[in-house]
PDB file of C-alpha atoms in Angstrom:
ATOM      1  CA  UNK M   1      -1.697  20.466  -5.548  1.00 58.00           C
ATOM      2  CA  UNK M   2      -1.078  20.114  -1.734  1.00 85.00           C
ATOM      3  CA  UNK M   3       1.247  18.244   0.025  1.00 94.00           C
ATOM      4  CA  UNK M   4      -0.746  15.583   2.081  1.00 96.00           C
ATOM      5  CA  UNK M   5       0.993  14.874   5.586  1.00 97.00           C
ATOM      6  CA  UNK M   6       0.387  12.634   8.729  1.00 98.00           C
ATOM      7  CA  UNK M   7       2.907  11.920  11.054  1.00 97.00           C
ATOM      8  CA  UNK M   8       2.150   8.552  12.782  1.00 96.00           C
ATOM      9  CA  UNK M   9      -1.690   8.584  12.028  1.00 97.00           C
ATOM     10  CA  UNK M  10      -3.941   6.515  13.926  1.00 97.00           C
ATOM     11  CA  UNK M  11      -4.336   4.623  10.959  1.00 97.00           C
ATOM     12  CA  UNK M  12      -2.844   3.710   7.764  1.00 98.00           C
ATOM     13  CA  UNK M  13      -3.679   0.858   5.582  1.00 97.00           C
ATOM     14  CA  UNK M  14      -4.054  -0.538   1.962  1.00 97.00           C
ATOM     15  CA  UNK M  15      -7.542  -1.721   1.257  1.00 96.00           C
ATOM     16  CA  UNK M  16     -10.040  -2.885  -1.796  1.00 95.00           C
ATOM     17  CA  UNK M  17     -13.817  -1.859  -2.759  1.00 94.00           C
ATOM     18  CA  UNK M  18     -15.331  -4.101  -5.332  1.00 89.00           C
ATOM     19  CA  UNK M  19     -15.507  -7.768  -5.948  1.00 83.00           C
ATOM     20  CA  UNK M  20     -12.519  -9.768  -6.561  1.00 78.00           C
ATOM     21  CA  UNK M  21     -11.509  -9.444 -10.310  1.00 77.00           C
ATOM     22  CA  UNK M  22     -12.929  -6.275 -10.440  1.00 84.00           C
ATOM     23  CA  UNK M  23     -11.710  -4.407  -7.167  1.00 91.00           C
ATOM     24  CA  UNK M  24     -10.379  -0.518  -7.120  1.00 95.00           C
ATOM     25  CA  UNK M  25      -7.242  -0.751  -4.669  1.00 97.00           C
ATOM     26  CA  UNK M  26      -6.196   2.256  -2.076  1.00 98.00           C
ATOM     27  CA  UNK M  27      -3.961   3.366   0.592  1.00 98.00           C
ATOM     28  CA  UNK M  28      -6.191   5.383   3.342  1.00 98.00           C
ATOM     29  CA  UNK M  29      -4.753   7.396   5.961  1.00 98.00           C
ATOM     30  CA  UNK M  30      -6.681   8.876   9.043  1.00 97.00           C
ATOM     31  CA  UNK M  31      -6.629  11.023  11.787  1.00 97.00           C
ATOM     32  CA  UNK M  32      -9.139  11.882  13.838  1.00 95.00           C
ATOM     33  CA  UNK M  33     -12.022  13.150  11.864  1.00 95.00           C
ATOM     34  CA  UNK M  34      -9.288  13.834   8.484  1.00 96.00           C
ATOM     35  CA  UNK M  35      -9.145  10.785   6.029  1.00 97.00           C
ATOM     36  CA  UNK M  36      -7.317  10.852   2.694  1.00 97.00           C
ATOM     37  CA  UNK M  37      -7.571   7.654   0.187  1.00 98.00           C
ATOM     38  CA  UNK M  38      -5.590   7.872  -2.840  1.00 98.00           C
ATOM     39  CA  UNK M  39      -5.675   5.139  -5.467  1.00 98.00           C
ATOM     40  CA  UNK M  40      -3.227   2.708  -6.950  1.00 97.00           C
ATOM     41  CA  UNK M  41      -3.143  -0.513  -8.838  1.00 96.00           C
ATOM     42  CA  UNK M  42      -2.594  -3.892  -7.158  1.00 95.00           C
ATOM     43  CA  UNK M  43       0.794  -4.169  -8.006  1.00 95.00           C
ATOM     44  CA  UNK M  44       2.113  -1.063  -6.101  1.00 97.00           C
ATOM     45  CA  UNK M  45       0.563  -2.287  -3.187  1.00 97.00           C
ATOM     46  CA  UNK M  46       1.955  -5.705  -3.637  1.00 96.00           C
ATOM     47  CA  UNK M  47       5.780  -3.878  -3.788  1.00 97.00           C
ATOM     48  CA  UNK M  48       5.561  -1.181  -1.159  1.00 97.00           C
ATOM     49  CA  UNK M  49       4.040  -4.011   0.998  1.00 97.00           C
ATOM     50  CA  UNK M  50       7.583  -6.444  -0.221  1.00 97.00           C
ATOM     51  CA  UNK M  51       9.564  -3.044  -0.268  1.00 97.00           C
ATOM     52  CA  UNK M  52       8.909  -2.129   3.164  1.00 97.00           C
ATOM     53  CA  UNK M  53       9.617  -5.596   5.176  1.00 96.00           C
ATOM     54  CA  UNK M  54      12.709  -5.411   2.937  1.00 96.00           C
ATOM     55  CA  UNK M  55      13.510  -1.993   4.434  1.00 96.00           C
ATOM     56  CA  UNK M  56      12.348  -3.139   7.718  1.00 95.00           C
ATOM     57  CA  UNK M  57      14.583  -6.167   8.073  1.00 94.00           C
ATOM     58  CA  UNK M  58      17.329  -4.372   6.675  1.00 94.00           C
ATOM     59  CA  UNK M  59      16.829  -1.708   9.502  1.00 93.00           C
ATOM     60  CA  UNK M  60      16.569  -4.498  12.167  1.00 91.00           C
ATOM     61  CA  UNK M  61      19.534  -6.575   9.922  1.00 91.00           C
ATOM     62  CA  UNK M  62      22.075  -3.198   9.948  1.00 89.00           C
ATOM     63  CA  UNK M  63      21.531  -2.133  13.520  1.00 86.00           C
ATOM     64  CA  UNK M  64      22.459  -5.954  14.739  1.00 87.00           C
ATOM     65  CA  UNK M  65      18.858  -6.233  16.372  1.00 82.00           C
ATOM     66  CA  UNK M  66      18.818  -2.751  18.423  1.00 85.00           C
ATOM     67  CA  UNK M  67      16.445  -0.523  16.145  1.00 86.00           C
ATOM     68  CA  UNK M  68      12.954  -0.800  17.531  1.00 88.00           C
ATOM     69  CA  UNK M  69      11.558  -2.740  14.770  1.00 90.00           C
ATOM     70  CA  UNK M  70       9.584  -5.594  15.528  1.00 91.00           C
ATOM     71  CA  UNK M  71      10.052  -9.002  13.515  1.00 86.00           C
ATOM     72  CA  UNK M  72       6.308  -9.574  13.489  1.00 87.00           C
ATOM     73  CA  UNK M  73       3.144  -7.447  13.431  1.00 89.00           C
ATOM     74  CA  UNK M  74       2.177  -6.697  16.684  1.00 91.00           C
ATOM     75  CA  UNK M  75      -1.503  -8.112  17.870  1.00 91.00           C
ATOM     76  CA  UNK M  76      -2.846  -4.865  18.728  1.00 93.00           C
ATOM     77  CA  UNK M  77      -2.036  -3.394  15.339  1.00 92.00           C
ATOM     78  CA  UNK M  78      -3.324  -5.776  13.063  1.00 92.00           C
ATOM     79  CA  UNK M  79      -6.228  -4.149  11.196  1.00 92.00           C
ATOM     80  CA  UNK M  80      -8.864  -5.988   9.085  1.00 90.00           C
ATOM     81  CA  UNK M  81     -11.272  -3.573   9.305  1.00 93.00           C
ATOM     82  CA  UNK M  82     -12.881  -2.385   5.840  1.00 93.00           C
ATOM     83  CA  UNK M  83     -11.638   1.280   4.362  1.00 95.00           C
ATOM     84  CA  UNK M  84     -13.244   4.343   6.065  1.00 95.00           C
ATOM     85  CA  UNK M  85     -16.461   5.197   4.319  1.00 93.00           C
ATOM     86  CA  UNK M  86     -16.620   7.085   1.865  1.00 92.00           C
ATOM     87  CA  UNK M  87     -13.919   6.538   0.009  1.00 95.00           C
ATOM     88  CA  UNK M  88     -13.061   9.144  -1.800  1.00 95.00           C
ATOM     89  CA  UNK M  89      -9.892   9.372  -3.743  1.00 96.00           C
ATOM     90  CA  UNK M  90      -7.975  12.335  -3.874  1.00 96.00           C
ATOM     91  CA  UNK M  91      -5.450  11.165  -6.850  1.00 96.00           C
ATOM     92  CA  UNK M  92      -3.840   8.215  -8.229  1.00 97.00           C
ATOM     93  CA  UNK M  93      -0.809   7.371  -7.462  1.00 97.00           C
ATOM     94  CA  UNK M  94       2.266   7.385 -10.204  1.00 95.00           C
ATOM     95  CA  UNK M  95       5.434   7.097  -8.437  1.00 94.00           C
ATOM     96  CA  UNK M  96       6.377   5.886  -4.673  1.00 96.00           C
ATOM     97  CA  UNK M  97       9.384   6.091  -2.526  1.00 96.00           C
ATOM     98  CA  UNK M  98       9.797   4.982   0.754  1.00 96.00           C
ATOM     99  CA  UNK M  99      12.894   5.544   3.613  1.00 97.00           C
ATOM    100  CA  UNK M 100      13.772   4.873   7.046  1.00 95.00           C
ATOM    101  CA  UNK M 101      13.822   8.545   8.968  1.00 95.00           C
ATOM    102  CA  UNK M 102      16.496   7.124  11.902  1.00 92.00           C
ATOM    103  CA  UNK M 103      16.139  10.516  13.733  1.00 92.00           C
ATOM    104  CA  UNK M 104      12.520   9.989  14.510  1.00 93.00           C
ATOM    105  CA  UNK M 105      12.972   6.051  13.927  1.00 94.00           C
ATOM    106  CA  UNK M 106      10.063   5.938  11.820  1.00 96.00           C
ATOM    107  CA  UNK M 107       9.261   4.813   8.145  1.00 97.00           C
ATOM    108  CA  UNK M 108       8.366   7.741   5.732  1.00 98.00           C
ATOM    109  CA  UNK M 109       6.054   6.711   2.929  1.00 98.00           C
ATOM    110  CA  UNK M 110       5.442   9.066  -0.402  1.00 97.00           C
ATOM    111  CA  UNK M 111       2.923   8.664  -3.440  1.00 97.00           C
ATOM    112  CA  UNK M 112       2.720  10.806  -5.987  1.00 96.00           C
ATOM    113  CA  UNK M 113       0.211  11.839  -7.930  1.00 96.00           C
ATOM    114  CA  UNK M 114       0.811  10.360 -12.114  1.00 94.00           C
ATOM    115  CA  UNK M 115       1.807  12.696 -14.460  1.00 85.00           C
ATOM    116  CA  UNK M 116       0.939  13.340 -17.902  1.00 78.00           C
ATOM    117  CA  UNK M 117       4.365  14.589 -18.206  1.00 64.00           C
ATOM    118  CA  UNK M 118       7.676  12.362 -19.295  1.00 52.00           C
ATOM    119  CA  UNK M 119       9.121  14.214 -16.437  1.00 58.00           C
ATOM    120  CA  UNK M 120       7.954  13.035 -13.117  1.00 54.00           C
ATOM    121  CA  UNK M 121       9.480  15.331 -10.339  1.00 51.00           C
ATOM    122  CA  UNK M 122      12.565  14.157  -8.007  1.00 58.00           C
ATOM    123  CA  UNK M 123      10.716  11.810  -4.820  1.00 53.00           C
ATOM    124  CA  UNK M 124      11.053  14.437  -1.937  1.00 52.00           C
ATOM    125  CA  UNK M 125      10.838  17.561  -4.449  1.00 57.00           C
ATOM    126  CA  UNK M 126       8.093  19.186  -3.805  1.00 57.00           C
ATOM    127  CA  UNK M 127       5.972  20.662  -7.265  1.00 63.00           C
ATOM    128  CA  UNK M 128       3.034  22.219  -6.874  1.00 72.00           C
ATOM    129  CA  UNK M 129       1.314  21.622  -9.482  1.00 82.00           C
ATOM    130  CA  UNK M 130       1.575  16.840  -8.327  1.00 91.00           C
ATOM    131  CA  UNK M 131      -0.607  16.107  -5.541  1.00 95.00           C
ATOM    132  CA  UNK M 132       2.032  13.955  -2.406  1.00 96.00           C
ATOM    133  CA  UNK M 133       0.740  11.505   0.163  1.00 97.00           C
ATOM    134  CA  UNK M 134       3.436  11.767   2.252  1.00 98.00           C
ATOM    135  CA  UNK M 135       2.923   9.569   5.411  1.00 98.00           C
ATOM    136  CA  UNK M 136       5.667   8.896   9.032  1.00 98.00           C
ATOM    137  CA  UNK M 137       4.519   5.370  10.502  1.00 98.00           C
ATOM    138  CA  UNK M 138       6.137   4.053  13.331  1.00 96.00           C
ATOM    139  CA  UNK M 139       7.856   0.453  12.416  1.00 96.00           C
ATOM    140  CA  UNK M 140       5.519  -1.413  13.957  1.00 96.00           C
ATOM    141  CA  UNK M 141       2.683   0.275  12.136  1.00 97.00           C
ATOM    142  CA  UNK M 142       4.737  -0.250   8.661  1.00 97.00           C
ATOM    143  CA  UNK M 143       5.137  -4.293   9.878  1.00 96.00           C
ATOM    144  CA  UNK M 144       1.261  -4.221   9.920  1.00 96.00           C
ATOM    145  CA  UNK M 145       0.906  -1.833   7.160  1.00 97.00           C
ATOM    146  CA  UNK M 146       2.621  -4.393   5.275  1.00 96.00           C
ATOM    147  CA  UNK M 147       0.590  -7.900   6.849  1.00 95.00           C
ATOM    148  CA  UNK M 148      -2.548  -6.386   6.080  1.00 96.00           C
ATOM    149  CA  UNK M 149      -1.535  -4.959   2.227  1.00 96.00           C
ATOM    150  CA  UNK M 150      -0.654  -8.472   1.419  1.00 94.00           C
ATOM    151  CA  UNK M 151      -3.603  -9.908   2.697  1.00 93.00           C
ATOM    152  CA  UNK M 152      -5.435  -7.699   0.412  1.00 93.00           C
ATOM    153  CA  UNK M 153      -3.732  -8.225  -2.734  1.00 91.00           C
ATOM    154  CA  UNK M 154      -4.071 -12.240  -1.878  1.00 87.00           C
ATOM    155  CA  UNK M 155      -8.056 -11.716  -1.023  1.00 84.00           C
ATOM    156  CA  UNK M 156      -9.041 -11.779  -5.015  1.00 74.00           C
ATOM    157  CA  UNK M 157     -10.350 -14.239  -7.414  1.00 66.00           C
ATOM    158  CA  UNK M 158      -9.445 -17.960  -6.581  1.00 67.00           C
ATOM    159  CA  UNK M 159      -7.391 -19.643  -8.692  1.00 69.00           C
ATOM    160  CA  UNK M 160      -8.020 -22.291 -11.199  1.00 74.00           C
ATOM    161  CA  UNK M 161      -7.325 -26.003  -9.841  1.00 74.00           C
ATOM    162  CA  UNK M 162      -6.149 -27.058 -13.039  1.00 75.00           C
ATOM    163  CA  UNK M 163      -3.765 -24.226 -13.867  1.00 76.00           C
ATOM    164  CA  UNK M 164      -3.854 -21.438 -11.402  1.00 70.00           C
ATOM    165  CA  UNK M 165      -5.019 -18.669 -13.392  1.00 69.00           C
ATOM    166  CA  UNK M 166      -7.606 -16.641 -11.233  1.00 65.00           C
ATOM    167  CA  UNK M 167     -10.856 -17.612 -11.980  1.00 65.00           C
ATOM    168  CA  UNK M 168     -13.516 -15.072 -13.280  1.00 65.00           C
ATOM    169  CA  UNK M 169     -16.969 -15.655 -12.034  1.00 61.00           C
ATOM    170  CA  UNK M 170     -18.353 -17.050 -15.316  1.00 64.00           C
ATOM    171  CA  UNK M 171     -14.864 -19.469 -14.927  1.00 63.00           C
ATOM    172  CA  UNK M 172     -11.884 -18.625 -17.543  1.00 68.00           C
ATOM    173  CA  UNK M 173     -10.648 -20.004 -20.721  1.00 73.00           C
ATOM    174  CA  UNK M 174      -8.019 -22.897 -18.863  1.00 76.00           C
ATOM    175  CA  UNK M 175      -5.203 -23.466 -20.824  1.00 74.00           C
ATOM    176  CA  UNK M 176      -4.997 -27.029 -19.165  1.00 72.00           C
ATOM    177  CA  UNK M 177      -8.281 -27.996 -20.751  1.00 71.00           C
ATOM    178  CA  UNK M 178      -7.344 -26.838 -24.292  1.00 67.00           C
ATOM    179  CA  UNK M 179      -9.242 -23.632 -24.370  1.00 55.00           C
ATOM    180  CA  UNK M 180     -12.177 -25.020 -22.950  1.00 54.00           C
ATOM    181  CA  UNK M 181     -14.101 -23.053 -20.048  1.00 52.00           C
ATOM    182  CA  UNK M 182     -13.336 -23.991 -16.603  1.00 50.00           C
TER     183      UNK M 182
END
């Protein structure tokens, strides 16, 4: 499988289809006319959303506030558009790695396909028989890469008043009330 690269597309964002409780999460990346989605679960979006404003700050933290990293999304980046229809996913993602590039000053983002193998491949190897996502943001387009992923994630089910478990539709067995549905 191919090696999947944009350097600084126009966009590149985490996003949901379904309804909450039952949503299908994916990164998208696009340029011009060329879109590639690749799925993941909602946890790996929750951690390379934490992972890069880690990275980030420590970029901003290391250089003592000279790196061109902004400490908040910029306005015009912020994107809560839906995910460029269709979406069509190329893989699912296994493993992720992320690094700051300070020659180009930009963030570099990988996902690799999962493997039925025990063996997944070194991050930055490239095999080609695992499908790579391999995206170069600017930092201000990883601070709102980051704004909007967490948005996302928090955009499901409500939670329970009682215990804050997410509520399903049809409620949820509340441990609060005994076993009885809430």
């Amino acid at each position: 499988m191919p090696v999947i690269s944009y350097d600084l597309p126009e966009r590149f964002v985490a996003g949901a289809v379904g309804r909450p409780g039952d949503r299908a999460f994916y990164l998208q990346a696009r340029s011009g006319r060329r879109v590639t989605s690749v799925g993941l679960e909602k946890f790996q979006v929750t951690l390379l959303a934490e992972r890069l404003e880690e990275l980030l700050d420590e970029v901003l933290r290391r250089s003592g506030g000279d790196a061109p990293v902004p400490a908040v999304t910029p306005t015009e980046l912020q994107d809560d558009d839906p995910l460029d229809q269709p979406v069509e996913e190329e893989f699912k993602v296994g493993t992720m790695a992320l690094a700051w590039d300070p020659d180009g000053e930009q963030v570099v983002i990988e996902a690799q396909e999962v493997t039925e193998t025990a063996e997944e491949p070194e991050v930055g190897e490239d095999d080609p028989a695992i499908a790579v996502l391999r995206v170069r943001i600017s930092p201000a387009q990883a601070r709102a890469f980051a704004e909007r992923a967490l948005k996302v994630v928090a955009a499901g089910r409500p939670p329970c008043p009682l215990c804050g478990l997410p509520l399903d539709g049809d409620g949820h067995v509340c441990p609060r009330q005994n076993g009885y549905m809430g």
